[in-house]
């Protein structure tokens, strides 16, 4: 494509908006996979679950999903805690390493996906929020609310969780628990409870990411599979345990995708985005903000 | 700087088995090693001491290849080994043990010993690997636990295993990084005896240790690192009397 | 009363995974057919029974499913699932057993096999490739002034690739200048960049070949970014389903899209309205496309044809059935159907519809005539084409 | 107020292996008690019984904190820490990928310690200036001695009444051994702690201990009520001072 | 304590040698059996066996890297697809016979494995896994844009007529796959019992310590990535003839990636027979469910089974069996 500043600025803007949403998708992976060492491959399935809850909210109850998202996130949080208890009971308690859990999460992924098929059917679902149908223009840059709102929500969620992690005792304990579970007890914290809370946050964030997803595009039960690669790639690119890193990585991936899409042909954008990941790993194996 | 090569099998005039020049290692802005020179003769027994954080383990890592120094060179038996991966150094006879034991947790104790027997030796040991592995385990007092898991070993036993694994690699130079920390006096003696036996077979040994009794008993020469610099290098008695060493390391 | 064991019709069909939306819709239509037939006493006096397995949208499961259907379940007849990949994966097995193979939406799938018992229901006609853009370009050239430039864009997948190939051929023949020709990968979320890049080339026409989520993404991005083209649309799968129609609502106005059925006065085939009514009752319960315009009537018609062949030949013999189907012109709820030698519709009937006067997101309006105006082919034309795109969008 | 530990007829082990037999022990309020014994004799196991990491097979472990007696058997480690008992564990058990300061702040996780975290932090930095210098370094990249300081400081951050220390001198340079032991004595004084310290380094331990126990093969072989009694004991001479 | 039951005694380490002959015999017997079963009702079972054996090769290949060396390959589908597309490319170029394509696929995918190994040699653990995942995405994009092999629209590979002793082409495919499966299990046994296996095990536990013991980490990892890649590629090579129409989505299918990991994990990753047991259990279950339950629920049941399997036997079926044989614990 011919170069123009107009295109460039818009590509960057779109990339940032996309990145904000990707960040929301990857937060839970960074927490569960990066910090807790739980390879929750079913994370995208939880995201789709969130999308369907949002769908239910507006079409069943007539409540704006941005309003009910909080309630769903809390439900997700509680569900995540229960879920972690089970995971703990079956795997961690016995000292098995996280690889063992992988097959387990594949199973969960199928269960969630097919349960959604059985409850909601297989049709594409979407929600329509008329107030998001607007596009703002700042100079030459176009900001469609449909993408901007999820971006803002995603970034806000990430910032909130990051503040929680760095400012609160439980948050710091979450960072510590992956490194030496038993040692967390020596400061008077219950590591299982700490991990439970962290996993709850991860699932809660997945639910919110799901709400954002269905605002952006139409969703069917198996669509989560498409996000596995991106979510894990962002987590790793960001340095595994770092939420700011996750945000930066998400933005980089988003901008790489939109830039490629604008100037070189969209077909190559996954290759560019994931090639970027490979290159980063080759030169900085610990990711961007890896410790 | 005087260089002492005491009795043992070493003879002055031998080319050094190990020669490090100007080894420098930085972590971010922090200089952990600052141009350390070091040479030792074949069969020599050297102790490397220094306060915590003075760079001893870092130096060992640079010698064994686990870390790459920013500057300086390391020669082993005349060959330049800087840039050589750790496993090649181990095969060449430059073997180290780890300060914090790192057993292969999912292998049995005897298999832990068999790994270097399989990989570090130029030719299979006479009498077979299994035989040799058992011999080594007996010699370090782990014969009874040969078929158990390292998970069931105590800290002490893990340290012995760490040493046994180094032995199995048939070293020409053995670097024992705090092999005795946490051992009782009699066990310290046991290990010192073991090291002396090895030395008698012609293996040069670098001992990194805070247990001064062992250091004094074992070493022919002592090197003192402080804050990444070598501040002393000489006969044990002399080094221990140096003011600087006393101030920085021994206290009082 | 029926006599003898039931006649069993076997298939593998996507009930989970990415193709399930269409698979389930088709299955529902076929089940309605079975119910209708059984209510009237079955075929040859025997009840009809559908034997189906979920192929999980994964063609690798298909060979096993058809071998099992034919060899172990010993079904009397087989039909295909949705779509090309699954059809072709079943072909070797089906051909080896010399079964008649009625198939749903295979894109030129028999061109390589030349199997003479293959019949395909999507009305692509003998040269499927060019058919998806023919109507679009035909209508485009009727505009005044004539368009000179075109942008081609589509997904990296089977149908879009083929449709774009055909479009390139047609465009070349018409002498239009291609100013943009790119594809985007599966699971693209952000289409604004694509649309902006297209916009920067200033095309008169924008032809899109896409799958459901991207069809929606493209339309939304076009509305958000704005597009000055004279005509926008093309082979956009998904715009036929209620889900996307209701989601996009007024955003659809002016868009032209290929379709297989529209509730226009020119399409009132025997039985189709009754069928759609019954279909909709069930579909709502199952979470399947509640309009049923796209695949459902053809799936029903597929079994109508098979059923008619069985009744007419009084036989389940595949050779006889194949000959009968080749030789006959069928009147179905999807209209008049005749197959050519390779099993495609002898006369293509890909429609081009333009969305007009859509207000709000209510699903009911899409069941009315005049909202999806057929602008091509002339035989079924039901209204006038509005252009340019910006004006038609009002 | 009274802070003490009392152990009666305690036995414990790992699986089928019995490590401790019939231990009776008492640490009175304000005392520094040394737990002596060479390797593998069960010092750490005894400490783990107090902190709930190992559950005794028989006997009673209890602690009195601020005059209230708590039975420790069956409690989880974190509950015991929350009573006001801190531990400097064997092997330090820091969080290697957290910074020094983050490690310290985590020490104040305990509800009782949270409000006073700034104060505690200042205290620790004052007691261990090296830690202040390294406050942003990752704990895992510090040397053994530095890590030991951090482990002690982290334990202090919990604002304990009773401090359990498991072999503080392991892996330390002689100059630091003495200094660390002195620090413990000093901290004890300043904070009014009750201290139980497992140690092999007899001469150092004895410098600050009020009393001592000697463990041999999982049994208490000697209970010494003053340092001199320890020095004079045959067992100690045998074990430490190169007799036999 | 029952330590001994969990850890191989010297005799236990030698047992694989005792197994290789029986494995070979089983393979030969299977081939002989397959030659008798032609079309008719047998065809379904031949296809079923083909799919299971294909997964056996994939799972065994995965396990050489994932189980022995502890490097989890998430990019299985890419290697499988490379095998597929090697066959397609060779078929388009020169109508190369399938056995040759399989070998070529082994070489190409092996080289890809080697390349991945080199590229990612600095990456440990999860970083390696994600790098393989990224590589899969990049490769899929390349294939999508490579029109010679069909690009995004896919390509047809028609089955030729069966050759002499075979009565159907499926029979031929199955015999090839049986040979491949037998070979892959023999390779796994050979790796496991040799110095390579011990070195990989040491790497899995502690790479730094392994290097300090003289284990040439990089070289062994490269051997493992190459073998792993080659086996997966060879498993994919006959796939075009199996489904006759290949598009990127079906070659890079999620099912391959899931099964490659789930099957060894269910069976147990420490030994060669873990993946075999896992494949037979999970593979058979999947295949049987596909054609017995006529709704989406079969995938639900697969999911539930996965969960039940791994929660009931977290160290795999092999671990479970050993645990039971070892008495308590
Ligand atoms: N987790 C465990 N499982 C089995 N046995 C253990 C375990 N931990 C310790 N032991 C055994 O219990 C005995 C006592 O160990 P303990 O760690 O209490 O000794 P210690 O006196 O603290 O020695 P050290 O000076 O080495 O720390 C030792 O024989 C040891 O092998
Ligand atoms: N990876 C690293 N990153 C940053 N700093 C490091 C790293 N490794 C070591 N250091 C620092 O380098 C210095 C030297 O450490 P080293 O482990 O070599 O000390 P040592 O002499 O072995 O001490 P000890 O006797 O306590 O084991 C220490 O201050 C340590 O904190
Ligand atoms: Mg050190
Ligand atoms: Mg101890």
Short mmCIF file of N, CA and C in Angstrom, two decimals, chain C residues 140-247:
data_model
loop_
_atom_site.label_atom_id
_atom_site.label_comp_id
_atom_site.label_asym_id
_atom_site.label_seq_id
_atom_site.Cartn_x
_atom_site.Cartn_y
_atom_site.Cartn_z
N UNK C 140 -23.04 -4.21 -11.35
CA UNK C 140 -22.13 -3.07 -11.29
C UNK C 140 -22.02 -2.39 -12.65
N UNK C 141 -21.94 -3.19 -13.71
CA UNK C 141 -21.75 -2.60 -15.02
C UNK C 141 -23.00 -1.89 -15.53
N UNK C 142 -24.11 -2.14 -14.83
CA UNK C 142 -25.34 -1.46 -15.24
C UNK C 142 -25.40 -0.04 -14.70
N UNK C 143 -24.43 0.29 -13.83
CA UNK C 143 -24.48 1.62 -13.23
C UNK C 143 -24.08 2.67 -14.27
N UNK C 144 -24.51 3.88 -13.99
CA UNK C 144 -24.16 4.96 -14.90
C UNK C 144 -23.57 6.08 -14.08
N UNK C 145 -22.36 6.57 -14.26
CA UNK C 145 -21.39 6.07 -15.23
C UNK C 145 -20.84 4.70 -14.84
N UNK C 146 -20.28 4.03 -15.82
CA UNK C 146 -19.74 2.70 -15.56
C UNK C 146 -18.54 2.77 -14.62
N UNK C 147 -18.44 1.82 -13.71
CA UNK C 147 -17.27 1.80 -12.82
C UNK C 147 -16.00 1.43 -13.60
N UNK C 148 -14.86 1.90 -13.10
CA UNK C 148 -13.60 1.55 -13.77
C UNK C 148 -12.63 0.80 -12.85
N UNK C 149 -12.78 0.99 -11.55
CA UNK C 149 -11.81 0.35 -10.65
C UNK C 149 -12.52 -0.53 -9.62
N UNK C 150 -11.79 -1.53 -9.16
CA UNK C 150 -12.38 -2.45 -8.18
C UNK C 150 -11.33 -2.87 -7.17
N UNK C 151 -11.78 -3.07 -5.93
CA UNK C 151 -10.93 -3.64 -4.88
C UNK C 151 -11.45 -5.02 -4.56
N UNK C 152 -10.53 -5.98 -4.47
CA UNK C 152 -10.91 -7.35 -4.11
C UNK C 152 -10.31 -7.67 -2.76
N UNK C 153 -11.13 -8.20 -1.88
CA UNK C 153 -10.61 -8.56 -0.57
C UNK C 153 -11.36 -9.79 -0.06
N UNK C 154 -10.66 -10.64 0.67
CA UNK C 154 -11.34 -11.83 1.16
C UNK C 154 -10.50 -12.56 2.18
N UNK C 155 -11.09 -13.58 2.78
CA UNK C 155 -10.43 -14.34 3.82
C UNK C 155 -9.51 -15.40 3.24
N UNK C 156 -8.57 -15.82 4.08
CA UNK C 156 -7.65 -16.89 3.69
C UNK C 156 -8.30 -18.23 3.96
N UNK C 157 -9.25 -18.60 3.13
CA UNK C 157 -9.90 -19.88 3.32
C UNK C 157 -10.48 -20.32 1.99
N UNK C 158 -11.04 -21.51 1.99
CA UNK C 158 -11.41 -22.11 0.72
C UNK C 158 -12.39 -21.28 -0.09
N UNK C 159 -13.58 -21.03 0.48
CA UNK C 159 -14.59 -20.33 -0.30
C UNK C 159 -14.12 -18.95 -0.76
N UNK C 160 -13.60 -18.13 0.14
CA UNK C 160 -13.17 -16.81 -0.31
C UNK C 160 -12.11 -16.89 -1.42
N UNK C 161 -11.16 -17.83 -1.28
CA UNK C 161 -10.12 -17.95 -2.30
C UNK C 161 -10.71 -18.23 -3.66
N UNK C 162 -11.64 -19.19 -3.67
CA UNK C 162 -12.22 -19.57 -4.95
C UNK C 162 -13.05 -18.43 -5.52
N UNK C 163 -13.82 -17.80 -4.65
CA UNK C 163 -14.66 -16.70 -5.12
C UNK C 163 -13.79 -15.56 -5.66
N UNK C 164 -12.66 -15.31 -5.01
CA UNK C 164 -11.78 -14.24 -5.47
C UNK C 164 -11.12 -14.61 -6.80
N UNK C 165 -10.71 -15.88 -6.91
CA UNK C 165 -10.16 -16.34 -8.20
C UNK C 165 -11.13 -16.05 -9.33
N UNK C 166 -12.38 -16.45 -9.09
CA UNK C 166 -13.39 -16.23 -10.12
C UNK C 166 -13.60 -14.75 -10.39
N UNK C 167 -13.59 -13.97 -9.33
CA UNK C 167 -13.80 -12.54 -9.50
C UNK C 167 -12.69 -11.94 -10.36
N UNK C 168 -11.45 -12.37 -10.11
CA UNK C 168 -10.33 -11.85 -10.91
C UNK C 168 -10.55 -12.15 -12.39
N UNK C 169 -11.00 -13.38 -12.64
CA UNK C 169 -11.27 -13.76 -14.04
C UNK C 169 -12.32 -12.85 -14.65
N UNK C 170 -13.42 -12.71 -13.94
CA UNK C 170 -14.53 -11.89 -14.46
C UNK C 170 -14.10 -10.44 -14.65
N UNK C 171 -13.37 -9.94 -13.68
CA UNK C 171 -12.95 -8.54 -13.72
C UNK C 171 -12.07 -8.30 -14.94
N UNK C 172 -11.19 -9.26 -15.16
CA UNK C 172 -10.27 -9.15 -16.28
C UNK C 172 -11.05 -9.07 -17.59
N UNK C 173 -12.05 -9.96 -17.68
CA UNK C 173 -12.84 -9.99 -18.90
C UNK C 173 -13.56 -8.66 -19.13
N UNK C 174 -13.93 -8.02 -18.03
CA UNK C 174 -14.65 -6.75 -18.15
C UNK C 174 -13.71 -5.57 -18.33
N UNK C 175 -12.42 -5.79 -18.13
CA UNK C 175 -11.46 -4.72 -18.31
C UNK C 175 -11.41 -3.72 -17.17
N UNK C 176 -11.92 -4.12 -16.00
CA UNK C 176 -11.83 -3.22 -14.85
C UNK C 176 -10.42 -3.24 -14.30
N UNK C 177 -10.06 -2.14 -13.65
CA UNK C 177 -8.72 -2.08 -13.07
C UNK C 177 -8.78 -2.50 -11.59
N UNK C 178 -7.94 -3.45 -11.25
CA UNK C 178 -7.91 -3.89 -9.85
C UNK C 178 -6.94 -3.01 -9.09
N UNK C 179 -7.46 -2.26 -8.11
CA UNK C 179 -6.58 -1.34 -7.38
C UNK C 179 -6.17 -1.89 -6.01
N UNK C 180 -6.85 -2.92 -5.58
CA UNK C 180 -6.49 -3.52 -4.29
C UNK C 180 -6.85 -4.98 -4.38
N UNK C 181 -5.93 -5.85 -4.01
CA UNK C 181 -6.22 -7.28 -4.08
C UNK C 181 -5.46 -7.97 -2.96
N UNK C 182 -6.12 -8.14 -1.82
CA UNK C 182 -5.43 -8.69 -0.65
C UNK C 182 -6.36 -9.64 0.08
N UNK C 183 -5.74 -10.50 0.86
CA UNK C 183 -6.55 -11.38 1.71
C UNK C 183 -6.16 -11.15 3.17
N UNK C 184 -7.05 -11.53 4.06
CA UNK C 184 -6.76 -11.41 5.49
C UNK C 184 -6.88 -12.79 6.11
N UNK C 185 -6.16 -13.01 7.22
CA UNK C 185 -6.12 -14.34 7.80
C UNK C 185 -7.39 -14.70 8.56
N UNK C 186 -7.60 -15.99 8.79
CA UNK C 186 -8.75 -16.40 9.61
C UNK C 186 -8.64 -15.73 10.98
N UNK C 187 -9.73 -15.61 11.64
CA UNK C 187 -9.85 -15.00 12.97
C UNK C 187 -9.29 -13.59 13.07
N UNK C 188 -9.42 -12.83 12.01
CA UNK C 188 -9.10 -11.40 12.10
C UNK C 188 -10.20 -10.70 12.90
N UNK C 189 -9.78 -9.78 13.75
CA UNK C 189 -10.77 -9.08 14.57
C UNK C 189 -10.95 -7.66 14.09
N UNK C 190 -9.84 -7.09 13.66
CA UNK C 190 -9.83 -5.65 13.42
C UNK C 190 -9.81 -5.42 11.91
N UNK C 191 -10.92 -4.93 11.37
CA UNK C 191 -11.02 -4.76 9.92
C UNK C 191 -10.85 -3.31 9.49
N UNK C 192 -10.79 -2.40 10.45
CA UNK C 192 -10.68 -0.99 10.08
C UNK C 192 -9.42 -0.74 9.25
N UNK C 193 -8.32 -1.41 9.62
CA UNK C 193 -7.09 -1.21 8.85
C UNK C 193 -7.26 -1.67 7.42
N UNK C 194 -7.97 -2.79 7.27
CA UNK C 194 -8.19 -3.32 5.93
C UNK C 194 -9.02 -2.32 5.12
N UNK C 195 -10.09 -1.87 5.75
CA UNK C 195 -10.99 -0.97 5.01
C UNK C 195 -10.28 0.35 4.68
N UNK C 196 -9.48 0.84 5.63
CA UNK C 196 -8.77 2.08 5.37
C UNK C 196 -7.80 1.94 4.21
N UNK C 197 -7.11 0.81 4.19
CA UNK C 197 -6.17 0.59 3.08
C UNK C 197 -6.93 0.54 1.75
N UNK C 198 -8.09 -0.09 1.76
CA UNK C 198 -8.91 -0.14 0.54
C UNK C 198 -9.35 1.26 0.15
N UNK C 199 -9.82 1.99 1.15
CA UNK C 199 -10.33 3.32 0.90
C UNK C 199 -9.26 4.22 0.27
N UNK C 200 -8.04 4.00 0.72
CA UNK C 200 -6.96 4.86 0.22
C UNK C 200 -6.69 4.63 -1.26
N UNK C 201 -7.21 3.53 -1.82
CA UNK C 201 -7.01 3.28 -3.25
C UNK C 201 -8.19 3.78 -4.08
N UNK C 202 -9.23 4.28 -3.38
CA UNK C 202 -10.35 4.89 -4.09
C UNK C 202 -11.06 4.04 -5.12
N UNK C 203 -11.46 2.85 -4.79
CA UNK C 203 -12.10 2.01 -5.80
C UNK C 203 -13.56 2.38 -6.03
N UNK C 204 -14.04 2.12 -7.24
CA UNK C 204 -15.47 2.29 -7.51
C UNK C 204 -16.27 1.15 -6.88
N UNK C 205 -15.68 -0.05 -7.00
CA UNK C 205 -16.38 -1.24 -6.49
C UNK C 205 -15.53 -1.91 -5.43
N UNK C 206 -16.18 -2.46 -4.41
CA UNK C 206 -15.45 -3.26 -3.43
C UNK C 206 -16.12 -4.62 -3.35
N UNK C 207 -15.38 -5.64 -3.75
CA UNK C 207 -15.92 -6.99 -3.74
C UNK C 207 -15.29 -7.77 -2.61
N UNK C 208 -16.13 -8.31 -1.75
CA UNK C 208 -15.65 -9.01 -0.56
C UNK C 208 -16.06 -10.48 -0.63
N UNK C 209 -15.15 -11.37 -0.29
CA UNK C 209 -15.50 -12.79 -0.14
C UNK C 209 -15.11 -13.19 1.26
N UNK C 210 -16.12 -13.52 2.09
CA UNK C 210 -15.82 -13.66 3.51
C UNK C 210 -16.69 -14.71 4.20
N UNK C 211 -16.25 -15.11 5.38
CA UNK C 211 -17.01 -16.01 6.25
C UNK C 211 -17.71 -15.19 7.33
N UNK C 212 -18.64 -15.80 8.06
CA UNK C 212 -19.54 -15.01 8.92
C UNK C 212 -18.89 -13.97 9.83
N UNK C 213 -17.93 -14.35 10.68
CA UNK C 213 -17.47 -13.30 11.60
C UNK C 213 -16.82 -12.15 10.85
N UNK C 214 -16.11 -12.46 9.75
CA UNK C 214 -15.45 -11.38 9.03
C UNK C 214 -16.44 -10.57 8.21
N UNK C 215 -17.53 -11.20 7.75
CA UNK C 215 -18.53 -10.42 7.02
C UNK C 215 -19.03 -9.30 7.91
N UNK C 216 -19.34 -9.68 9.16
CA UNK C 216 -19.81 -8.67 10.10
C UNK C 216 -18.74 -7.63 10.36
N UNK C 217 -17.51 -8.11 10.55
CA UNK C 217 -16.41 -7.20 10.82
C UNK C 217 -16.22 -6.20 9.69
N UNK C 218 -16.31 -6.69 8.46
CA UNK C 218 -16.12 -5.81 7.30
C UNK C 218 -17.21 -4.74 7.26
N UNK C 219 -18.46 -5.18 7.40
CA UNK C 219 -19.55 -4.21 7.30
C UNK C 219 -19.42 -3.14 8.38
N UNK C 220 -19.13 -3.58 9.58
CA UNK C 220 -18.98 -2.61 10.66
C UNK C 220 -17.83 -1.65 10.39
N UNK C 221 -16.73 -2.20 9.95
CA UNK C 221 -15.56 -1.34 9.69
C UNK C 221 -15.88 -0.35 8.59
N UNK C 222 -16.61 -0.80 7.58
CA UNK C 222 -16.98 0.10 6.48
C UNK C 222 -17.80 1.27 7.02
N UNK C 223 -18.70 0.97 7.95
CA UNK C 223 -19.53 2.03 8.52
C UNK C 223 -18.70 2.95 9.38
N UNK C 224 -17.74 2.38 10.10
CA UNK C 224 -16.96 3.20 11.02
C UNK C 224 -15.94 4.06 10.29
N UNK C 225 -15.36 3.49 9.25
CA UNK C 225 -14.32 4.21 8.54
C UNK C 225 -14.92 5.11 7.46
N UNK C 226 -16.04 4.65 6.93
CA UNK C 226 -16.65 5.38 5.82
C UNK C 226 -16.02 4.92 4.52
N UNK C 227 -16.84 4.80 3.49
CA UNK C 227 -16.32 4.28 2.22
C UNK C 227 -17.08 5.00 1.11
N UNK C 228 -16.36 5.55 0.13
CA UNK C 228 -17.03 6.32 -0.91
C UNK C 228 -17.31 5.50 -2.17
N UNK C 229 -17.16 4.21 -2.09
CA UNK C 229 -17.33 3.39 -3.29
C UNK C 229 -18.76 3.49 -3.82
N UNK C 230 -18.91 3.07 -5.09
CA UNK C 230 -20.25 3.09 -5.68
C UNK C 230 -21.04 1.87 -5.26
N UNK C 231 -20.30 0.80 -4.98
CA UNK C 231 -21.00 -0.45 -4.67
C UNK C 231 -20.11 -1.28 -3.75
N UNK C 232 -20.73 -1.88 -2.76
CA UNK C 232 -19.97 -2.66 -1.78
C UNK C 232 -20.71 -3.96 -1.47
N UNK C 233 -19.97 -5.06 -1.41
CA UNK C 233 -20.59 -6.33 -1.06
C UNK C 233 -19.91 -7.46 -1.78
N UNK C 234 -20.68 -8.51 -2.08
CA UNK C 234 -20.11 -9.62 -2.81
C UNK C 234 -20.47 -10.95 -2.21
N UNK C 235 -19.48 -11.84 -2.16
CA UNK C 235 -19.73 -13.17 -1.63
C UNK C 235 -19.49 -13.18 -0.14
N UNK C 236 -20.45 -12.62 0.58
CA UNK C 236 -20.26 -12.51 2.02
C UNK C 236 -21.15 -13.51 2.75
N UNK C 237 -20.55 -14.62 3.13
CA UNK C 237 -21.32 -15.62 3.85
C UNK C 237 -21.60 -15.10 5.25
N UNK C 238 -22.79 -15.36 5.72
CA UNK C 238 -23.14 -14.95 7.07
C UNK C 238 -24.22 -13.87 7.06
N UNK C 239 -24.19 -13.02 6.00
CA UNK C 239 -25.20 -11.97 5.94
C UNK C 239 -26.58 -12.57 5.67
N UNK C 240 -26.62 -13.88 5.38
CA UNK C 240 -27.90 -14.55 5.15
C UNK C 240 -28.55 -14.98 6.46
N UNK C 241 -27.74 -14.98 7.53
CA UNK C 241 -28.27 -15.53 8.78
C UNK C 241 -28.86 -14.43 9.66
N UNK C 242 -29.81 -14.83 10.47
CA UNK C 242 -30.49 -13.87 11.32
C UNK C 242 -29.51 -13.21 12.28
N UNK C 243 -28.55 -13.99 12.75
CA UNK C 243 -27.63 -13.44 13.75
C UNK C 243 -26.97 -12.18 13.24
N UNK C 244 -26.35 -12.26 12.08
CA UNK C 244 -25.64 -11.09 11.58
C UNK C 244 -26.61 -10.01 11.10
N UNK C 245 -27.71 -10.42 10.50
CA UNK C 245 -28.69 -9.43 10.02
C UNK C 245 -29.15 -8.56 11.18
N UNK C 246 -29.51 -9.21 12.28
CA UNK C 246 -30.04 -8.42 13.39
C UNK C 246 -28.94 -7.63 14.07
N UNK C 247 -27.75 -8.18 14.09
CA UNK C 247 -26.65 -7.45 14.70
C UNK C 247 -26.36 -6.17 13.92
#
